[in-house]
Tab-separated table of C-alpha atoms and ligand atoms in Angstrom:
chain	number	residue	atom	x	y	z
A	1	MET	CA	-59.219	44.359	-7.010
A	2	PHE	CA	-57.075	46.188	-4.491
A	3	VAL	CA	-54.205	46.295	-6.980
A	4	LEU	CA	-56.472	47.634	-9.695
A	5	LEU	CA	-57.669	50.385	-7.407
A	6	ALA	CA	-54.107	51.288	-6.477
A	7	ASN	CA	-53.173	51.495	-10.156
A	8	CYS	CA	-56.177	53.638	-10.786
A	9	VAL	CA	-55.195	56.111	-8.070
A	10	PHE	CA	-51.644	56.153	-9.450
A	11	ALA	CA	-52.910	56.782	-12.954
A	12	GLN	CA	-54.740	59.871	-11.811
A	13	LYS	CA	-51.584	61.242	-10.232
A	14	THR	CA	-52.468	64.704	-9.038
A	15	LYS	CA	-50.196	67.721	-9.081
A	16	GLU	CA	-49.730	67.294	-5.376
A	17	GLU	CA	-48.430	63.773	-5.945
A	18	VAL	CA	-46.130	64.952	-8.731
A	19	PHE	CA	-44.766	67.686	-6.443
A	20	LYS	CA	-44.249	65.082	-3.714
A	21	SER	CA	-42.349	62.816	-6.087
A	22	ILE	CA	-40.035	65.741	-6.946
A	23	ASP	CA	-39.556	66.527	-3.239
A	24	SER	CA	-38.684	62.893	-2.539
A	25	LYS	CA	-35.640	63.329	-4.818
A	26	TYR	CA	-34.336	66.391	-2.944
A	27	ASP	CA	-31.041	64.685	-2.046
A	28	GLN	CA	-30.448	63.360	-5.551
A	29	TYR	CA	-31.046	66.718	-7.237
A	30	THR	CA	-29.114	68.628	-4.583
A	31	ASN	CA	-26.192	66.302	-5.215
A	32	ILE	CA	-26.351	66.867	-8.997
A	33	ALA	CA	-26.566	70.641	-8.582
A	34	HIS	CA	-23.724	70.622	-6.103
A	35	ARG	CA	-21.458	68.659	-8.427
A	36	ILE	CA	-22.118	71.136	-11.255
A	37	TRP	CA	-21.488	73.971	-8.760
A	38	GLU	CA	-18.110	72.384	-8.006
A	39	PHE	CA	-17.251	71.791	-11.698
A	40	ALA	CA	-17.909	75.534	-12.267
A	41	GLU	CA	-17.281	75.159	-16.008
A	42	VAL	CA	-17.454	78.327	-18.116
A	43	GLY	CA	-19.226	78.800	-21.460
A	44	TYR	CA	-18.780	76.009	-24.054
A	45	GLN	CA	-16.420	74.178	-21.711
A	46	GLU	CA	-19.202	72.607	-19.619
A	47	VAL	CA	-18.205	69.052	-20.542
A	48	LYS	CA	-18.736	67.395	-17.153
A	49	SER	CA	-21.806	69.460	-16.258
A	50	SER	CA	-23.532	68.665	-19.543
A	51	GLU	CA	-22.616	64.982	-19.271
A	52	LEU	CA	-24.041	64.710	-15.756
A	53	LEU	CA	-27.404	66.150	-16.834
A	54	GLN	CA	-27.436	63.998	-19.981
A	55	GLU	CA	-26.741	60.886	-17.930
A	56	THR	CA	-29.568	61.771	-15.499
A	57	LEU	CA	-32.061	62.291	-18.345
A	58	SER	CA	-30.912	59.289	-20.307
A	59	LYS	CA	-31.323	57.015	-17.241
A	60	ALA	CA	-34.862	58.376	-16.852
A	61	GLY	CA	-35.685	57.210	-20.385
A	62	PHE	CA	-35.137	60.341	-22.474
A	63	LYS	CA	-33.821	59.969	-26.011
A	64	MET	CA	-30.647	62.009	-26.393
A	65	GLN	CA	-29.330	64.136	-29.241
A	66	LYS	CA	-25.838	65.231	-28.310
A	67	GLY	CA	-23.623	67.988	-29.629
A	68	VAL	CA	-26.426	69.765	-31.512
A	69	ALA	CA	-26.004	73.032	-33.495
A	70	GLY	CA	-22.249	72.534	-33.728
A	71	ILE	CA	-21.829	72.870	-29.947
A	72	PRO	CA	-20.250	69.839	-28.218
A	73	THR	CA	-21.961	70.553	-24.851
A	74	ALA	CA	-25.459	71.301	-26.238
A	75	PHE	CA	-28.105	68.577	-26.194
A	76	VAL	CA	-31.785	67.870	-26.745
A	77	ALA	CA	-33.474	65.180	-24.602
A	78	THR	CA	-36.912	63.987	-25.703
A	79	TYR	CA	-39.591	61.746	-24.251
A	80	GLY	CA	-42.888	60.790	-25.875
A	81	SER	CA	-44.279	61.637	-29.279
A	82	GLY	CA	-46.815	63.819	-31.004
A	83	LYS	CA	-48.448	67.052	-29.912
A	84	PRO	CA	-48.225	69.094	-27.861
A	85	VAL	CA	-44.462	69.508	-27.677
A	86	ILE	CA	-43.557	71.219	-24.400
A	87	ALA	CA	-39.909	72.125	-23.904
A	88	ILE	CA	-37.907	73.209	-20.866
A	89	LEU	CA	-34.574	75.038	-21.108
A	90	GLY	CA	-31.646	74.022	-18.914
A	91	GLU	CA	-28.471	76.092	-18.474
A	92	PHE	CA	-25.268	75.024	-16.691
A	93	ASP	CA	-22.401	77.465	-17.420
A	94	ALA	CA	-20.458	79.286	-14.706
A	95	LEU	CA	-18.851	82.747	-14.693
A	96	PRO	CA	-15.110	83.361	-14.792
A	97	GLY	CA	-13.436	85.144	-11.875
A	98	VAL	CA	-16.056	84.496	-9.168
A	99	SER	CA	-14.534	81.651	-7.204
A	100	GLN	CA	-16.336	81.461	-3.853
A	101	ASP	CA	-16.995	78.837	-1.199
A	102	ALA	CA	-20.458	78.137	0.275
A	103	VAL	CA	-19.778	80.366	3.285
A	104	PRO	CA	-21.209	83.783	4.247
A	105	GLU	CA	-17.925	85.693	3.894
A	106	VAL	CA	-15.596	86.315	0.935
A	107	LYS	CA	-13.540	83.149	0.507
A	108	SER	CA	-12.395	81.799	-2.844
A	109	VAL	CA	-11.869	78.097	-3.465
A	110	PRO	CA	-8.211	77.229	-4.123
A	111	GLY	CA	-7.679	75.924	-7.636
A	112	ARG	CA	-11.052	77.172	-8.885
A	113	ALA	CA	-11.083	80.308	-11.047
A	114	SER	CA	-14.798	80.465	-11.776
A	115	GLY	CA	-18.085	80.171	-9.931
A	116	HIS	CA	-21.835	79.732	-10.339
A	117	ALA	CA	-22.625	83.392	-9.682
A	118	CYS	CA	-25.761	83.188	-11.842
A	119	GLY	CA	-27.004	79.895	-10.368
A	120	HIS	CA	-27.042	77.986	-13.650
A	121	HIS	CA	-26.109	74.762	-11.806
A	122	LEU	CA	-29.547	74.999	-10.171
A	123	PHE	CA	-31.150	76.025	-13.473
A	124	GLY	CA	-30.123	72.902	-15.420
A	125	THR	CA	-30.875	70.593	-12.502
A	126	ALA	CA	-34.368	71.928	-11.700
A	127	SER	CA	-35.315	71.843	-15.379
A	128	SER	CA	-34.191	68.210	-15.644
A	129	ALA	CA	-36.065	67.333	-12.443
A	130	ALA	CA	-39.250	68.910	-13.848
A	131	ALA	CA	-38.925	67.157	-17.213
A	132	ILE	CA	-38.453	63.770	-15.539
A	133	ALA	CA	-41.489	64.301	-13.278
A	134	VAL	CA	-43.632	65.337	-16.258
A	135	LYS	CA	-42.465	62.291	-18.193
A	136	ASP	CA	-43.466	59.990	-15.285
A	137	TRP	CA	-46.851	61.698	-15.161
A	138	LEU	CA	-47.384	61.289	-18.943
A	139	VAL	CA	-46.526	57.601	-18.648
A	140	ALA	CA	-48.735	57.014	-15.585
A	141	ASN	CA	-51.711	58.609	-17.315
A	142	LYS	CA	-50.963	57.317	-20.832
A	143	LYS	CA	-51.151	60.874	-22.117
A	144	PRO	CA	-50.028	61.742	-25.631
A	145	GLY	CA	-47.472	64.460	-26.265
A	146	THR	CA	-43.786	65.202	-26.078
A	147	ILE	CA	-41.731	66.580	-23.210
A	148	ARG	CA	-38.321	67.833	-24.173
A	149	ILE	CA	-35.396	69.453	-22.428
A	150	TYR	CA	-32.835	71.604	-24.210
A	151	GLY	CA	-29.382	71.587	-22.646
A	152	THR	CA	-28.262	75.099	-23.533
A	153	PRO	CA	-24.583	75.978	-22.962
A	154	ALA	CA	-22.805	79.320	-22.697
A	155	GLU	CA	-25.673	81.616	-21.709
A	156	GLU	CA	-23.181	84.072	-20.217
A	157	GLY	CA	-21.931	85.888	-23.293
A	158	GLY	CA	-21.713	82.871	-25.590
A	159	SER	CA	-25.297	83.067	-26.922
A	160	GLY	CA	-25.579	79.257	-26.982
A	161	LYS	CA	-29.341	79.215	-27.581
A	162	VAL	CA	-28.998	81.539	-30.568
A	163	TYR	CA	-27.269	78.804	-32.584
A	164	MET	CA	-29.885	76.273	-31.487
A	165	VAL	CA	-32.675	78.609	-32.649
A	166	ARG	CA	-30.826	79.371	-35.905
A	167	GLU	CA	-30.512	75.608	-36.515
A	168	GLY	CA	-34.325	75.288	-36.300
A	169	LEU	CA	-34.215	73.014	-33.239
A	170	PHE	CA	-37.335	74.659	-31.788
A	171	SER	CA	-39.422	74.531	-34.980
A	172	ASP	CA	-41.944	71.922	-33.732
A	173	VAL	CA	-42.191	73.193	-30.143
A	174	ASP	CA	-45.514	74.621	-28.889
A	175	VAL	CA	-44.382	76.246	-25.641
A	176	VAL	CA	-40.991	76.772	-24.002
A	177	LEU	CA	-40.595	76.988	-20.213
A	178	HIS	CA	-37.590	78.345	-18.382
A	179	TRP	CA	-36.703	79.835	-15.026
A	180	HIS	CA	-33.892	81.709	-13.401
A	181	PRO	CA	-32.347	81.657	-9.950
A	182	GLY	CA	-32.927	84.895	-8.046
A	183	SER	CA	-33.581	86.390	-4.642
A	184	LEU	CA	-37.391	86.458	-4.761
A	185	ASN	CA	-40.263	84.319	-6.032
A	186	SER	CA	-42.074	85.678	-9.073
A	187	ALA	CA	-43.773	84.621	-12.287
A	188	SER	CA	-44.469	88.188	-13.374
A	189	PHE	CA	-43.648	88.958	-16.972
A	190	GLY	CA	-41.201	91.444	-18.417
A	191	SER	CA	-38.584	91.882	-21.076
A	192	SER	CA	-34.785	92.034	-21.123
A	193	LEU	CA	-32.211	93.978	-23.101
A	194	ALA	CA	-31.107	92.979	-26.578
A	195	ASN	CA	-27.353	92.690	-26.599
A	196	LYS	CA	-24.471	92.438	-29.023
A	197	SER	CA	-20.936	91.644	-27.900
A	198	GLY	CA	-17.559	91.136	-29.471
A	199	LYS	CA	-13.826	91.549	-29.366
A	200	PHE	CA	-11.746	94.222	-31.094
A	201	ARG	CA	-8.160	93.172	-31.734
A	202	PHE	CA	-5.458	95.672	-32.654
A	203	THR	CA	-2.071	94.787	-34.059
A	204	GLY	CA	0.777	97.332	-33.961
A	205	VAL	CA	4.566	97.164	-33.989
A	206	ALA	CA	6.652	96.241	-30.959
A	207	SER	CA	9.694	98.292	-30.127
A	208	HIS	CA	11.836	99.378	-27.163
A	209	ALA	CA	9.619	101.877	-25.361
A	210	ALA	CA	12.581	104.124	-24.373
A	211	ALA	CA	15.347	103.453	-26.895
A	212	SER	CA	13.245	103.413	-30.095
A	213	PRO	CA	9.644	104.443	-29.358
A	214	GLU	CA	9.374	106.129	-32.757
A	215	ARG	CA	9.691	102.737	-34.434
A	216	GLY	CA	6.778	101.296	-32.458
A	217	ARG	CA	3.031	101.539	-33.076
A	218	SER	CA	1.082	100.818	-29.891
A	219	ALA	CA	-1.912	98.491	-30.083
A	220	LEU	CA	-2.808	99.615	-26.563
A	221	ASP	CA	-2.979	103.235	-27.799
A	222	ALA	CA	-5.540	102.034	-30.324
A	223	VAL	CA	-7.645	100.392	-27.608
A	224	GLU	CA	-7.491	103.555	-25.501
A	225	ALA	CA	-8.348	105.785	-28.467
A	226	MET	CA	-11.303	103.561	-29.302
A	227	ASN	CA	-12.514	103.588	-25.691
A	228	ASN	CA	-12.224	107.391	-25.574
A	229	MET	CA	-14.358	107.749	-28.666
A	230	VAL	CA	-16.990	105.314	-27.390
A	231	ASN	CA	-17.064	107.000	-23.982
A	232	MET	CA	-17.786	110.333	-25.697
A	233	MET	CA	-20.400	108.613	-27.836
A	234	ARG	CA	-22.378	107.717	-24.668
A	235	GLU	CA	-23.755	111.270	-24.702
A	236	HIS	CA	-25.212	110.714	-28.164
A	237	VAL	CA	-27.035	107.411	-27.849
A	238	PRO	CA	-30.589	106.782	-26.555
A	239	SER	CA	-30.605	106.951	-22.751
A	240	GLU	CA	-31.597	103.291	-22.181
A	241	THR	CA	-28.381	102.188	-23.902
A	242	ARG	CA	-25.772	100.278	-21.910
A	243	ILE	CA	-22.201	100.003	-23.196
A	244	HIS	CA	-19.467	98.206	-21.251
A	245	TYR	CA	-15.986	96.960	-22.000
A	246	VAL	CA	-12.992	95.247	-20.451
A	247	ILE	CA	-9.449	95.341	-21.810
A	248	THR	CA	-8.590	91.673	-22.184
A	249	ARG	CA	-5.076	92.194	-23.568
A	250	GLY	CA	-3.083	95.358	-23.024
A	251	GLY	CA	0.553	94.431	-23.442
A	252	GLU	CA	2.929	92.560	-21.171
A	253	ALA	CA	5.620	94.990	-20.097
A	254	PRO	CA	5.757	98.814	-19.965
A	255	ASN	CA	9.169	98.859	-21.671
A	256	VAL	CA	7.814	97.142	-24.781
A	257	VAL	CA	5.468	99.029	-27.111
A	258	PRO	CA	2.471	96.636	-27.135
A	259	ALA	CA	2.190	94.944	-30.520
A	260	PHE	CA	-1.145	93.391	-29.620
A	261	ALA	CA	-4.120	94.563	-27.574
A	262	GLU	CA	-7.728	93.467	-27.313
A	263	VAL	CA	-10.882	95.026	-25.884
A	264	TYR	CA	-14.144	93.140	-25.293
A	265	TYR	CA	-17.386	95.142	-25.733
A	266	TYR	CA	-21.086	94.750	-24.913
A	267	VAL	CA	-23.816	97.023	-26.337
A	268	ARG	CA	-27.353	96.716	-24.935
A	269	HIS	CA	-30.711	98.373	-25.508
A	270	PRO	CA	-34.350	97.228	-25.159
A	271	ASP	CA	-34.748	97.471	-28.951
A	272	ARG	CA	-32.506	95.190	-30.996
A	273	SER	CA	-32.479	97.513	-34.032
A	274	GLN	CA	-30.876	100.178	-31.785
A	275	VAL	CA	-28.301	97.638	-30.666
A	276	VAL	CA	-27.420	96.890	-34.282
A	277	ALA	CA	-27.130	100.607	-35.143
A	278	ILE	CA	-25.026	101.503	-32.091
A	279	TRP	CA	-22.775	98.502	-32.679
A	280	GLU	CA	-21.990	99.852	-36.143
A	281	ARG	CA	-20.892	103.148	-34.570
A	282	VAL	CA	-18.668	101.293	-32.098
A	283	VAL	CA	-17.044	99.507	-35.059
A	284	LYS	CA	-16.424	102.928	-36.679
A	285	ALA	CA	-14.703	104.109	-33.471
A	286	ALA	CA	-12.467	101.038	-33.689
A	287	GLU	CA	-11.672	101.758	-37.342
A	288	GLY	CA	-10.905	105.379	-36.505
A	289	ALA	CA	-8.642	104.335	-33.649
A	290	ALA	CA	-6.718	101.992	-35.944
A	291	LEU	CA	-6.320	104.712	-38.564
A	292	GLY	CA	-5.029	107.263	-36.080
A	293	THR	CA	-2.563	104.923	-34.391
A	294	GLU	CA	-1.380	103.192	-37.580
A	295	THR	CA	-2.400	99.798	-36.253
A	296	LYS	CA	-4.549	97.129	-37.836
A	297	MET	CA	-7.967	96.280	-36.418
A	298	GLN	CA	-9.946	93.088	-36.652
A	299	ASN	CA	-13.291	92.557	-34.934
A	300	GLU	CA	-15.210	89.417	-34.072
A	301	VAL	CA	-18.847	89.394	-32.977
A	302	THR	CA	-18.904	86.741	-30.237
A	303	GLY	CA	-22.492	87.102	-29.055
A	304	GLY	CA	-25.834	88.681	-29.828
A	305	VAL	CA	-29.277	88.136	-28.323
A	306	TYR	CA	-32.832	89.420	-28.731
A	307	ASN	CA	-34.868	91.069	-26.003
A	308	LEU	CA	-37.399	88.762	-24.297
A	309	LEU	CA	-40.886	88.608	-25.798
A	310	ALA	CA	-43.154	88.176	-22.773
A	311	ASN	CA	-46.316	86.077	-22.864
A	312	GLU	CA	-48.973	87.127	-20.352
A	313	ALA	CA	-51.289	84.149	-20.919
A	314	LEU	CA	-48.523	81.680	-20.130
A	315	SER	CA	-47.231	83.792	-17.238
A	316	LYS	CA	-50.687	83.642	-15.616
A	317	THR	CA	-50.638	79.840	-15.744
A	318	MET	CA	-47.144	79.786	-14.314
A	319	ASP	CA	-48.078	82.226	-11.556
A	320	THR	CA	-51.007	80.009	-10.532
A	321	ASN	CA	-48.635	77.057	-10.256
A	322	LEU	CA	-46.008	79.030	-8.372
A	323	ARG	CA	-48.659	79.996	-5.791
A	324	LEU	CA	-49.747	76.364	-5.548
A	325	VAL	CA	-46.150	75.330	-4.840
A	326	GLY	CA	-45.670	78.216	-2.390
A	327	GLY	CA	-42.519	79.653	-0.860
A	328	TYR	CA	-40.305	78.253	1.876
A	329	THR	CA	-38.851	79.256	5.238
A	330	TYR	CA	-35.323	79.092	6.615
A	331	THR	CA	-34.033	76.722	9.270
A	332	GLU	CA	-32.144	78.393	12.144
A	333	GLN	CA	-28.874	77.524	10.443
A	334	GLU	CA	-29.991	79.034	7.127
A	335	LYS	CA	-31.252	82.125	8.921
A	336	ASP	CA	-27.853	82.611	10.513
A	337	PHE	CA	-26.145	82.210	7.106
A	338	ALA	CA	-28.633	84.609	5.466
A	339	GLN	CA	-28.249	87.279	8.156
A	340	LYS	CA	-24.478	87.221	7.720
A	341	ILE	CA	-24.871	87.569	3.926
A	342	GLN	CA	-27.340	90.451	4.306
A	343	LYS	CA	-24.884	92.323	6.519
A	344	THR	CA	-22.497	92.493	3.530
A	345	PHE	CA	-24.973	94.573	1.488
A	346	THR	CA	-24.806	98.340	1.649
A	347	SER	CA	-28.273	99.141	0.261
A	348	ALA	CA	-31.703	98.317	1.721
A	349	VAL	CA	-32.664	94.647	1.451
A	350	PRO	CA	-35.988	92.777	1.597
A	351	LYS	CA	-36.833	90.828	4.770
A	352	LEU	CA	-35.569	87.252	5.037
A	353	GLU	CA	-39.198	86.123	5.390
A	354	SER	CA	-39.840	87.195	1.781
A	355	THR	CA	-38.724	83.695	0.653
A	356	SER	CA	-42.081	82.424	1.919
A	357	THR	CA	-44.119	84.767	-0.279
A	358	ILE	CA	-44.783	85.158	-4.007
A	359	ILE	CA	-44.471	88.618	-5.589
A	360	GLY	CA	-47.802	90.078	-6.794
A	361	PHE	CA	-48.479	89.131	-10.412
A	362	GLY	CA	-48.172	91.731	-13.160
A	363	ALA	CA	-45.879	93.316	-15.716
A	364	ASN	CA	-42.500	93.935	-14.104
A	365	GLY	CA	-40.973	96.056	-16.869
A	366	ASP	CA	-37.615	95.563	-18.543
A	367	LYS	CA	-34.919	93.893	-16.537
A	368	GLY	CA	-31.410	95.281	-16.820
A	369	GLY	CA	-29.783	92.088	-18.024
A	370	SER	CA	-29.848	90.154	-21.261
A	371	THR	CA	-30.462	86.497	-21.996
A	372	ASP	CA	-30.328	84.248	-25.023
A	373	VAL	CA	-33.769	83.001	-23.959
A	374	GLY	CA	-34.754	86.180	-25.838
A	375	ASP	CA	-34.103	84.521	-29.201
A	376	VAL	CA	-36.138	81.457	-28.202
A	377	SER	CA	-39.025	83.712	-27.121
A	378	TRP	CA	-39.260	85.205	-30.629
A	379	VAL	CA	-39.738	81.810	-32.312
A	380	VAL	CA	-41.892	79.968	-29.708
A	381	PRO	CA	-44.251	81.323	-26.999
A	382	THR	CA	-42.012	81.299	-23.920
A	383	VAL	CA	-42.581	81.732	-20.194
A	384	GLY	CA	-40.315	81.866	-17.168
A	385	LEU	CA	-40.147	82.412	-13.434
A	386	SER	CA	-37.654	83.276	-10.784
A	387	THR	CA	-37.296	81.721	-7.327
A	388	ALA	CA	-35.377	82.672	-4.196
A	389	THR	CA	-32.252	80.568	-4.541
A	390	TRP	CA	-30.198	83.431	-3.082
A	391	VAL	CA	-30.569	85.422	0.131
A	392	PRO	CA	-33.073	88.299	-0.388
A	393	GLY	CA	-31.241	91.348	-1.727
A	394	THR	CA	-28.488	89.349	-3.481
A	395	PRO	CA	-27.549	90.664	-6.926
A	396	ALA	CA	-26.740	88.152	-9.681
A	397	HIS	CA	-23.059	87.662	-10.559
A	398	SER	CA	-21.943	88.287	-6.955
A	399	TRP	CA	-19.950	86.145	-4.517
A	400	GLN	CA	-23.039	86.093	-2.301
A	401	ALA	CA	-24.939	84.343	-5.135
A	402	VAL	CA	-22.238	81.670	-5.479
A	403	ALA	CA	-22.263	81.123	-1.701
A	404	ALA	CA	-26.036	80.617	-1.273
A	405	GLY	CA	-26.233	78.562	-4.477
A	406	GLY	CA	-23.759	76.095	-2.990
A	407	MET	CA	-25.845	75.295	0.107
A	408	SER	CA	-29.407	74.390	1.122
A	409	ILE	CA	-30.919	77.820	0.356
A	410	GLY	CA	-30.045	77.238	-3.306
A	411	SER	CA	-31.572	73.752	-3.192
A	412	LYS	CA	-34.831	74.956	-1.665
A	413	GLY	CA	-35.304	77.581	-4.383
A	414	MET	CA	-34.350	75.025	-7.019
A	415	MET	CA	-37.022	72.569	-5.816
A	416	MET	CA	-39.653	75.336	-5.961
A	417	ALA	CA	-38.697	75.996	-9.569
A	418	ALA	CA	-38.758	72.292	-10.491
A	419	LYS	CA	-42.278	71.878	-9.101
A	420	THR	CA	-43.596	75.071	-10.705
A	421	LEU	CA	-42.190	74.093	-14.117
A	422	ALA	CA	-43.703	70.602	-13.796
A	423	GLY	CA	-47.120	71.936	-12.719
A	424	THR	CA	-47.156	74.451	-15.569
A	425	ALA	CA	-46.224	71.791	-18.131
A	426	MET	CA	-48.999	69.516	-16.805
A	427	ASP	CA	-51.521	72.320	-17.283
A	428	LEU	CA	-50.334	72.815	-20.856
A	429	PHE	CA	-50.682	69.109	-21.678
A	430	ASP	CA	-54.185	69.171	-20.195
A	431	SER	CA	-55.398	72.502	-21.611
A	432	PRO	CA	-54.942	73.042	-25.370
A	433	ALA	CA	-56.920	76.283	-24.881
A	434	VAL	CA	-54.058	77.856	-22.898
A	435	ILE	CA	-51.593	76.989	-25.677
A	436	GLU	CA	-53.978	78.480	-28.248
A	437	GLU	CA	-54.346	81.682	-26.258
A	438	ALA	CA	-50.579	81.915	-25.832
A	439	LYS	CA	-50.066	81.473	-29.580
A	440	LYS	CA	-52.619	84.156	-30.372
A	441	GLU	CA	-50.853	86.610	-28.062
A	442	PHE	CA	-47.491	85.603	-29.556
A	443	ASP	CA	-48.742	86.230	-33.119
A	444	ASN	CA	-50.207	89.586	-32.124
A	445	LYS	CA	-46.969	90.747	-30.525
A	446	ARG	CA	-44.661	89.807	-33.408
A	447	PRO	CA	-44.759	91.976	-36.534
A	448	GLY	CA	-46.570	90.185	-39.349
A	449	ASP	CA	-43.447	90.059	-41.496
A	450	PHE	CA	-41.195	88.818	-38.695
A	451	LYS	CA	-38.366	86.591	-39.856
A	452	TYR	CA	-35.787	85.400	-37.357
A	453	GLN	CA	-32.287	86.672	-38.055
A	454	ALA	CA	-29.594	85.971	-35.499
A	455	LEU	CA	-27.652	89.028	-34.316
A	456	VAL	CA	-24.486	86.920	-34.589
A	457	GLY	CA	-25.095	86.564	-38.338
A	458	ASP	CA	-23.971	83.275	-39.861
A	459	ARG	CA	-20.832	82.811	-37.785
A	460	LYS	CA	-20.176	79.449	-36.098
A	461	PRO	CA	-20.551	79.226	-32.291
A	462	ALA	CA	-17.657	81.102	-30.630
A	463	LEU	CA	-16.530	77.952	-28.830
A	464	ASP	CA	-13.309	79.603	-27.648
A	465	TYR	CA	-14.743	82.915	-26.352
A	466	ARG	CA	-13.752	82.023	-22.785
A	467	LYS	CA	-10.237	80.875	-23.708
B	1	ZN	ZN1	-28.100	83.655	-15.638
């Protein structure tokens, strides 16, 4: 009788109990996140990071599909069957050039060239933690439905999810959940910038730069001519446009006319049709530069993502769960770390205590960045949140983000995200009406004749874009 009663209580597992079960695995998930933080593997090279998450999910009983969409580090992990199908996205790629230790002053880690400056080590781990908790809850309550996690590589410039969407991997999914590390707690909804990126490679003729310059044709001249034209073009594009470039190859020695040079471009705008049109003009500048410098030009589109399609109905549900989970406070040690980090910022920063609060719910406009979650959000109703995994005031892609992400502040924010994702998924399994409302909003927001077309066209994943 006693046993039966105990089982009965277990079967009714409340959200509070699910949150507690996630909290009880704080050390395990912190350890996983920390290992991925140390691997710091960049886009499409996240072999160990992806394996660690796959192993964690597989041990928890998820069925694994590895190397999906032609990407060795992409995976889909599924538990359960039938409807609804609720999916959670998990990222794990690091950024090149941001090697940083988990200390509150600039200090790179010897032998490590990259770093988790966007917190994707926390992203993949929290999403896995949430999926496992939801799976346990489905089992305990004998609930029908499918919980799935998508291991999505190369978010930073590699557009990993785009290939997974193009492959139709999301075709049976009802709702997609995601989150992102940040410096505040919010489930407000907004969009992001559509983005197209690629490399322009110029080939000229090498020659002695002093003895026979007339016999050379400089590929670097071509890059500079192209950049000049694009920089002048900035005056004649819509004002929300963002164009940035880095010269990735510019020659090796000043006394050799560079026979090869390469420049890597990003074009962003809230509207993806503008991105496509401006990209075409950038290509023309490259063609013009090649013509004028008598070099040859070849261009490769390496990435392209949609803007995010927000879903207010789903965001409301997520906001309710985020408030239920609540924020967190710092220990004395964390406070000391956070104060030191805040002293490195030159502009005004929010109070440290803001980690204990949730930002007021509402539309938060377009964010400056881009994400390949955008493509997912145009084929399935999608919702996300952000939690304070970084010291308030920390910008993404900074050494301060790597530092906080490698210690307990990162873990605390990560656990908040895991619980909020789990609570939101539970609500979706229990309330078909919310899914229906979300789908209605989704259908209303997409043009009737919408047909998904990847901005990267039909190219294969750019598996070597970070090499
Ligand atoms: Zn990111």
